[in-house]
mmCIF file of C-alpha atoms in Angstrom:
data_model
loop_
_atom_site.group_PDB
_atom_site.id
_atom_site.type_symbol
_atom_site.label_atom_id
_atom_site.label_comp_id
_atom_site.label_asym_id
_atom_site.label_seq_id
_atom_site.Cartn_x
_atom_site.Cartn_y
_atom_site.Cartn_z
ATOM 1 C CA MET A 226 66.111 95.692 88.705
ATOM 2 C CA LYS A 227 68.563 97.330 86.108
ATOM 3 C CA TYR A 228 72.104 97.342 86.837
ATOM 4 C CA ASP A 229 72.890 100.632 87.969
ATOM 5 C CA PHE A 230 75.378 101.452 90.753
ATOM 6 C CA TYR A 231 78.548 103.547 91.632
ATOM 7 C CA VAL A 232 80.603 102.582 94.646
ATOM 8 C CA ARG A 233 82.797 105.215 96.246
ATOM 9 C CA SER A 234 82.901 103.303 99.101
ATOM 10 C CA ARG A 235 82.617 99.422 101.048
ATOM 11 C CA GLU A 236 79.127 100.942 102.537
ATOM 12 C CA ASP A 237 78.109 101.127 98.737
ATOM 13 C CA LEU A 238 79.701 98.260 97.621
ATOM 14 C CA VAL A 239 77.979 96.051 100.514
ATOM 15 C CA GLU A 240 75.102 97.117 99.290
ATOM 16 C CA ALA A 241 75.287 96.248 95.443
ATOM 17 C CA ILE A 242 75.590 92.841 96.722
ATOM 18 C CA ARG A 243 72.905 92.989 98.480
ATOM 19 C CA VAL A 244 70.940 94.371 96.351
ATOM 20 C CA TYR A 245 71.919 92.938 93.250
ATOM 21 C CA GLY A 246 72.847 89.211 94.361
ATOM 22 C CA ILE A 247 75.964 89.011 92.026
ATOM 23 C CA VAL A 248 79.158 91.239 91.625
ATOM 24 C CA PRO A 249 82.221 90.621 89.506
ATOM 25 C CA TYR A 250 85.004 91.897 90.155
ATOM 26 C CA PHE A 251 86.607 92.375 86.367
ATOM 27 C CA SER A 252 84.893 93.706 83.330
ATOM 28 C CA ASN A 253 83.249 90.500 81.552
ATOM 29 C CA ILE A 254 81.142 89.330 78.539
ATOM 30 C CA VAL A 255 78.243 91.293 79.988
ATOM 31 C CA PRO A 256 79.419 95.125 79.160
ATOM 32 C CA GLY A 257 78.729 96.777 82.699
ATOM 33 C CA PHE A 258 78.718 93.706 84.605
ATOM 34 C CA SER A 259 81.440 94.670 87.203
ATOM 35 C CA LEU A 260 82.640 96.360 90.060
ATOM 36 C CA GLU A 261 85.623 97.493 87.880
ATOM 37 C CA GLU A 262 83.081 99.562 85.794
ATOM 38 C CA HIS A 263 80.707 100.601 88.500
ATOM 39 C CA CYS A 264 83.756 101.734 90.881
ATOM 40 C CA ASP A 265 84.903 105.404 91.041
ATOM 41 C CA PRO A 266 88.923 105.391 89.517
ATOM 42 C CA ARG A 267 90.254 106.781 92.962
ATOM 43 C CA VAL A 268 89.258 103.481 95.508
ATOM 44 C CA LEU A 269 89.227 101.128 92.487
ATOM 45 C CA TRP A 270 93.357 100.755 92.763
ATOM 46 C CA SER A 271 95.181 103.639 94.929
ATOM 47 C CA ASP A 272 98.228 103.753 96.574
ATOM 48 C CA THR A 273 97.234 104.653 100.054
ATOM 49 C CA GLY A 274 95.636 100.675 100.499
ATOM 50 C CA ASP A 275 92.575 101.939 101.298
ATOM 51 C CA ASP A 276 91.131 100.524 97.940
ATOM 52 C CA ALA A 277 88.614 98.130 96.175
ATOM 53 C CA TRP A 278 91.143 95.442 96.042
ATOM 54 C CA ALA A 279 91.702 96.366 99.882
ATOM 55 C CA TRP A 280 88.382 96.363 100.967
ATOM 56 C CA LYS A 281 87.840 92.725 99.498
ATOM 57 C CA GLY A 282 88.052 90.888 103.615
ATOM 58 C CA PRO A 283 85.983 93.707 104.944
ATOM 59 C CA VAL A 284 83.476 93.423 102.133
ATOM 60 C CA ILE A 285 83.172 89.717 102.696
ATOM 61 C CA ARG A 286 82.724 90.047 106.303
ATOM 62 C CA ALA A 287 80.381 92.756 106.451
ATOM 63 C CA ALA A 288 78.170 91.282 103.694
ATOM 64 C CA HIS A 289 78.622 87.686 105.037
ATOM 65 C CA CYS A 290 78.877 86.633 101.449
ATOM 66 C CA ALA A 291 80.511 84.023 99.151
ATOM 67 C CA TYR A 292 83.376 85.624 97.461
ATOM 68 C CA GLY A 293 85.806 83.495 94.217
ATOM 69 C CA LYS A 294 86.299 82.591 90.767
ATOM 70 C CA LEU A 295 82.586 82.009 91.123
ATOM 71 C CA ILE A 296 82.070 83.633 87.275
ATOM 72 C CA LEU A 297 83.800 82.704 84.048
ATOM 73 C CA ARG A 298 85.775 81.415 86.553
ATOM 74 C CA LYS A 299 86.995 84.670 87.731
ATOM 75 C CA ALA A 300 86.517 87.386 90.937
ATOM 76 C CA ALA A 301 83.162 88.341 92.241
ATOM 77 C CA TYR A 302 81.466 88.376 94.723
ATOM 78 C CA VAL A 303 77.724 86.591 95.579
ATOM 79 C CA SER A 304 75.408 86.854 98.080
ATOM 80 C CA GLU A 305 74.285 84.165 100.252
ATOM 81 C CA GLU A 306 70.921 83.834 99.067
ATOM 82 C CA VAL A 307 72.167 84.222 94.973
ATOM 83 C CA TYR A 308 74.896 81.562 96.138
ATOM 84 C CA LEU A 309 72.566 79.193 96.762
ATOM 85 C CA ASP A 310 71.273 78.933 93.830
ATOM 86 C CA LEU A 311 74.893 79.013 92.163
ATOM 87 C CA ALA A 312 75.453 75.975 94.036
ATOM 88 C CA ASN A 313 72.781 74.023 93.834
ATOM 89 C CA LEU A 314 73.048 74.614 89.856
ATOM 90 C CA ARG A 315 76.559 74.074 89.741
ATOM 91 C CA ARG A 316 76.754 71.098 92.005
ATOM 92 C CA ASP A 317 73.982 69.824 90.075
ATOM 93 C CA GLY A 318 72.982 67.516 93.338
ATOM 94 C CA TYR A 319 76.011 66.107 94.150
ATOM 95 C CA ASP A 320 78.194 66.523 97.324
ATOM 96 C CA PHE A 321 81.537 66.530 96.430
ATOM 97 C CA ASP A 322 81.905 62.749 98.274
ATOM 98 C CA ALA A 323 79.472 61.518 95.850
ATOM 99 C CA ARG A 324 80.756 63.331 92.224
ATOM 100 C CA TYR A 325 84.284 62.395 93.492
ATOM 101 C CA GLU A 326 82.478 58.719 93.726
ATOM 102 C CA ASP A 327 80.908 59.001 89.958
ATOM 103 C CA GLY A 328 84.193 59.733 88.951
ATOM 104 C CA LEU A 329 83.071 63.512 88.093
ATOM 105 C CA ALA A 330 86.151 64.859 89.992
ATOM 106 C CA ARG A 331 89.570 64.229 89.950
ATOM 107 C CA HIS A 332 91.946 62.833 92.200
ATOM 108 C CA ASP A 333 93.538 65.935 92.969
ATOM 109 C CA ASP A 334 90.903 68.166 93.576
ATOM 110 C CA LYS A 335 89.260 65.832 96.223
ATOM 111 C CA ALA A 336 92.617 65.507 98.041
ATOM 112 C CA LEU A 337 92.439 69.341 98.275
ATOM 113 C CA TYR A 338 88.864 69.666 99.206
ATOM 114 C CA ASP A 339 89.080 67.027 102.180
ATOM 115 C CA LEU A 340 92.200 69.162 103.044
ATOM 116 C CA ILE A 341 90.353 72.407 102.929
ATOM 117 C CA ASP A 342 87.129 70.323 104.711
ATOM 118 C CA ALA A 343 88.936 69.321 107.689
ATOM 119 C CA ASN A 344 91.131 72.904 108.446
ATOM 120 C CA ALA A 345 88.569 75.722 107.170
ATOM 121 C CA PRO A 346 88.793 78.126 107.813
ATOM 122 C CA VAL A 347 92.513 77.985 106.380
ATOM 123 C CA LEU A 348 94.972 80.338 104.793
ATOM 124 C CA SER A 349 96.095 79.474 101.030
ATOM 125 C CA THR A 350 99.706 79.610 102.613
ATOM 126 C CA GLU A 351 98.992 76.753 105.147
ATOM 127 C CA LEU A 352 96.831 74.550 102.537
ATOM 128 C CA ARG A 353 99.629 74.576 100.354
ATOM 129 C CA ARG A 354 102.390 73.674 103.516
ATOM 130 C CA SER A 355 100.530 70.730 104.745
ATOM 131 C CA GLY A 356 99.531 69.461 101.005
ATOM 132 C CA GLY A 357 103.191 69.993 100.039
ATOM 133 C CA TYR A 358 102.405 72.057 97.504
ATOM 134 C CA ALA A 359 104.752 74.198 95.960
ATOM 135 C CA TYR A 360 104.724 77.936 96.445
ATOM 136 C CA ARG A 361 106.805 81.339 97.228
ATOM 137 C CA GLY A 362 107.234 82.521 100.347
ATOM 138 C CA ARG A 363 108.232 85.845 101.609
ATOM 139 C CA TYR A 364 112.191 84.968 101.534
ATOM 140 C CA ARG A 365 111.931 81.535 99.693
ATOM 141 C CA THR A 366 110.180 79.522 96.976
ATOM 142 C CA VAL A 367 109.555 76.003 98.049
ATOM 143 C CA GLU A 368 109.767 73.576 95.504
ATOM 144 C CA GLY A 369 106.742 70.882 95.672
ATOM 145 C CA ARG A 370 103.468 69.256 94.495
ATOM 146 C CA LYS A 371 101.931 71.244 91.098
ATOM 147 C CA GLY A 372 98.294 72.021 90.564
ATOM 148 C CA PHE A 373 97.738 73.940 93.771
ATOM 149 C CA GLU A 374 95.743 76.881 91.527
ATOM 150 C CA PRO A 375 94.207 74.446 88.727
ATOM 151 C CA SER A 376 92.228 72.766 91.670
ATOM 152 C CA VAL A 377 91.320 75.383 93.975
ATOM 153 C CA THR A 378 89.678 77.420 90.853
ATOM 154 C CA ARG A 379 87.938 74.309 89.605
ATOM 155 C CA LEU A 380 86.140 73.730 93.611
ATOM 156 C CA GLN A 381 85.272 77.639 93.556
ATOM 157 C CA ALA A 382 84.009 77.709 89.997
ATOM 158 C CA GLN A 383 81.525 74.195 91.287
ATOM 159 C CA CYS A 384 80.744 75.885 94.537
ATOM 160 C CA TYR A 385 82.670 73.730 96.665
ATOM 161 C CA VAL A 386 84.900 76.247 97.867
ATOM 162 C CA LEU A 387 85.219 79.811 98.719
ATOM 163 C CA VAL A 388 86.979 82.643 100.191
ATOM 164 C CA SER A 389 85.592 83.535 103.332
ATOM 165 C CA ASP A 390 88.229 86.397 104.435
ATOM 166 C CA PHE A 391 91.350 87.971 103.036
ATOM 167 C CA VAL A 392 94.755 88.316 106.048
ATOM 168 C CA TYR A 393 97.350 91.037 105.127
ATOM 169 C CA PRO A 394 100.693 89.465 107.136
ATOM 170 C CA PRO A 395 102.369 92.571 108.934
ATOM 171 C CA ASP A 396 105.661 93.763 107.728
ATOM 172 C CA LYS A 397 108.589 94.144 110.894
ATOM 173 C CA TYR A 398 106.447 97.675 111.852
ATOM 174 C CA GLY A 399 103.125 95.464 112.199
ATOM 175 C CA ARG A 400 101.949 97.044 108.996
ATOM 176 C CA PRO A 401 99.939 95.475 106.867
ATOM 177 C CA THR A 402 101.565 94.034 103.278
ATOM 178 C CA GLY A 403 101.530 92.445 99.898
ATOM 179 C CA TRP A 404 98.045 91.907 98.671
ATOM 180 C CA GLY A 405 96.428 89.250 100.842
ATOM 181 C CA VAL A 406 96.253 86.015 101.640
ATOM 182 C CA ALA A 407 92.749 84.190 101.078
ATOM 183 C CA MET A 408 90.691 82.115 103.276
ATOM 184 C CA TYR A 409 89.343 79.018 102.327
ATOM 185 C CA ASN A 410 86.258 77.732 103.581
ATOM 186 C CA THR A 411 83.697 75.482 102.667
ATOM 187 C CA PRO A 412 79.848 77.351 102.032
ATOM 188 C CA GLU A 413 78.914 74.781 104.829
ATOM 189 C CA LYS A 414 81.283 76.144 106.921
ATOM 190 C CA TRP A 415 80.926 79.787 106.226
ATOM 191 C CA PHE A 416 76.890 79.877 105.732
ATOM 192 C CA GLY A 417 76.051 77.114 108.179
ATOM 193 C CA GLU A 418 72.598 75.404 108.895
ATOM 194 C CA ARG A 419 71.605 77.776 106.552
ATOM 195 C CA PHE A 420 73.443 76.300 103.533
ATOM 196 C CA THR A 421 73.089 73.405 104.421
ATOM 197 C CA GLU A 422 69.782 72.855 105.116
ATOM 198 C CA ARG A 423 68.144 74.909 101.858
ATOM 199 C CA VAL A 424 70.968 74.186 98.907
ATOM 200 C CA TYR A 425 69.335 71.175 97.660
ATOM 201 C CA THR A 426 65.880 71.947 98.441
ATOM 202 C CA LYS A 427 65.541 72.939 94.631
ATOM 203 C CA THR A 428 66.011 71.146 91.067
ATOM 204 C CA PRO A 429 68.867 72.253 89.950
ATOM 205 C CA GLU A 430 66.623 73.360 86.387
ATOM 206 C CA GLU A 431 64.615 75.597 88.763
ATOM 207 C CA SER A 432 67.715 77.449 90.447
ATOM 208 C CA ARG A 433 69.115 77.616 86.786
ATOM 209 C CA GLU A 434 65.704 79.357 85.822
ATOM 210 C CA ARG A 435 65.964 82.018 88.949
ATOM 211 C CA LEU A 436 69.405 82.610 88.214
ATOM 212 C CA THR A 437 68.437 83.513 84.429
ATOM 213 C CA GLU A 438 65.337 85.341 85.404
ATOM 214 C CA LEU A 439 68.207 87.592 88.154
ATOM 215 C CA LEU A 440 70.166 88.217 85.035
ATOM 216 C CA ARG A 441 67.740 88.819 82.250
ATOM 217 C CA GLY A 442 66.303 91.694 85.082
ATOM 218 C CA CYS A 443 70.142 93.438 85.525
ATOM 219 C CA PHE A 444 70.380 92.555 81.876
ATOM 220 C CA PRO A 445 67.491 92.705 79.443
ATOM 221 C CA SER A 446 69.065 93.510 76.076
ATOM 222 C CA GLU A 447 71.495 90.275 76.912
ATOM 223 C CA ASP A 448 70.962 87.395 74.538
ATOM 224 C CA GLU A 449 70.140 84.211 76.504
ATOM 225 C CA LYS A 450 73.672 82.407 75.296
ATOM 226 C CA THR A 451 75.636 85.037 77.134
ATOM 227 C CA LEU A 452 73.273 84.996 80.295
ATOM 228 C CA GLN A 453 74.001 80.993 80.302
ATOM 229 C CA ARG A 454 77.580 81.080 79.385
ATOM 230 C CA LEU A 455 77.833 83.084 83.059
ATOM 231 C CA LEU A 456 76.438 80.937 84.791
ATOM 232 C CA ARG A 457 78.612 77.699 83.656
#
């Protein structure tokens, strides 16, 4: 199915995720493979707060999809069905504990994963505070451990962690402010048994072929090497 849609509303974006399975937010190595390139400029960014950036939380909830740094370590929406194959491929048969025990995950990533798993869904601000990470609050900067962003990016790319919502802290008048605070979750908790009972039922290579077929159908003129880069 050719990758062809145009987003003018939240409903359009939810439908695109449902139909195409993967919608990266920003343009990338495949021309046309992004929301940015298929979105009405008036709603891609705006001064009203009613735009594609502000829709992230409502769209994730409405589509009940995965969101995070999932394609080329950049933000993307991925439908639940497609995410099953992406997680199976990226995890390569390992749950996180097994990956760590085999020496395939960093200690810092393990510490952050355990913190997310124990508290999910949990705001990034709470993770930084409880994990002793450095963070910038509304009124002050707090010193602490470094490495939060690299760890949470790796965990998203490996499909052990995703973003299941965004929260906009209110100002003193009760109006939402800022860019939105990510709510981190695990796929096991966000999707539940539909994920846990199915994620490892195929081999990673079977999932790779299914994902490659999906991308090839959307972009038939792209070479195989480029399509595989998207799946790494």
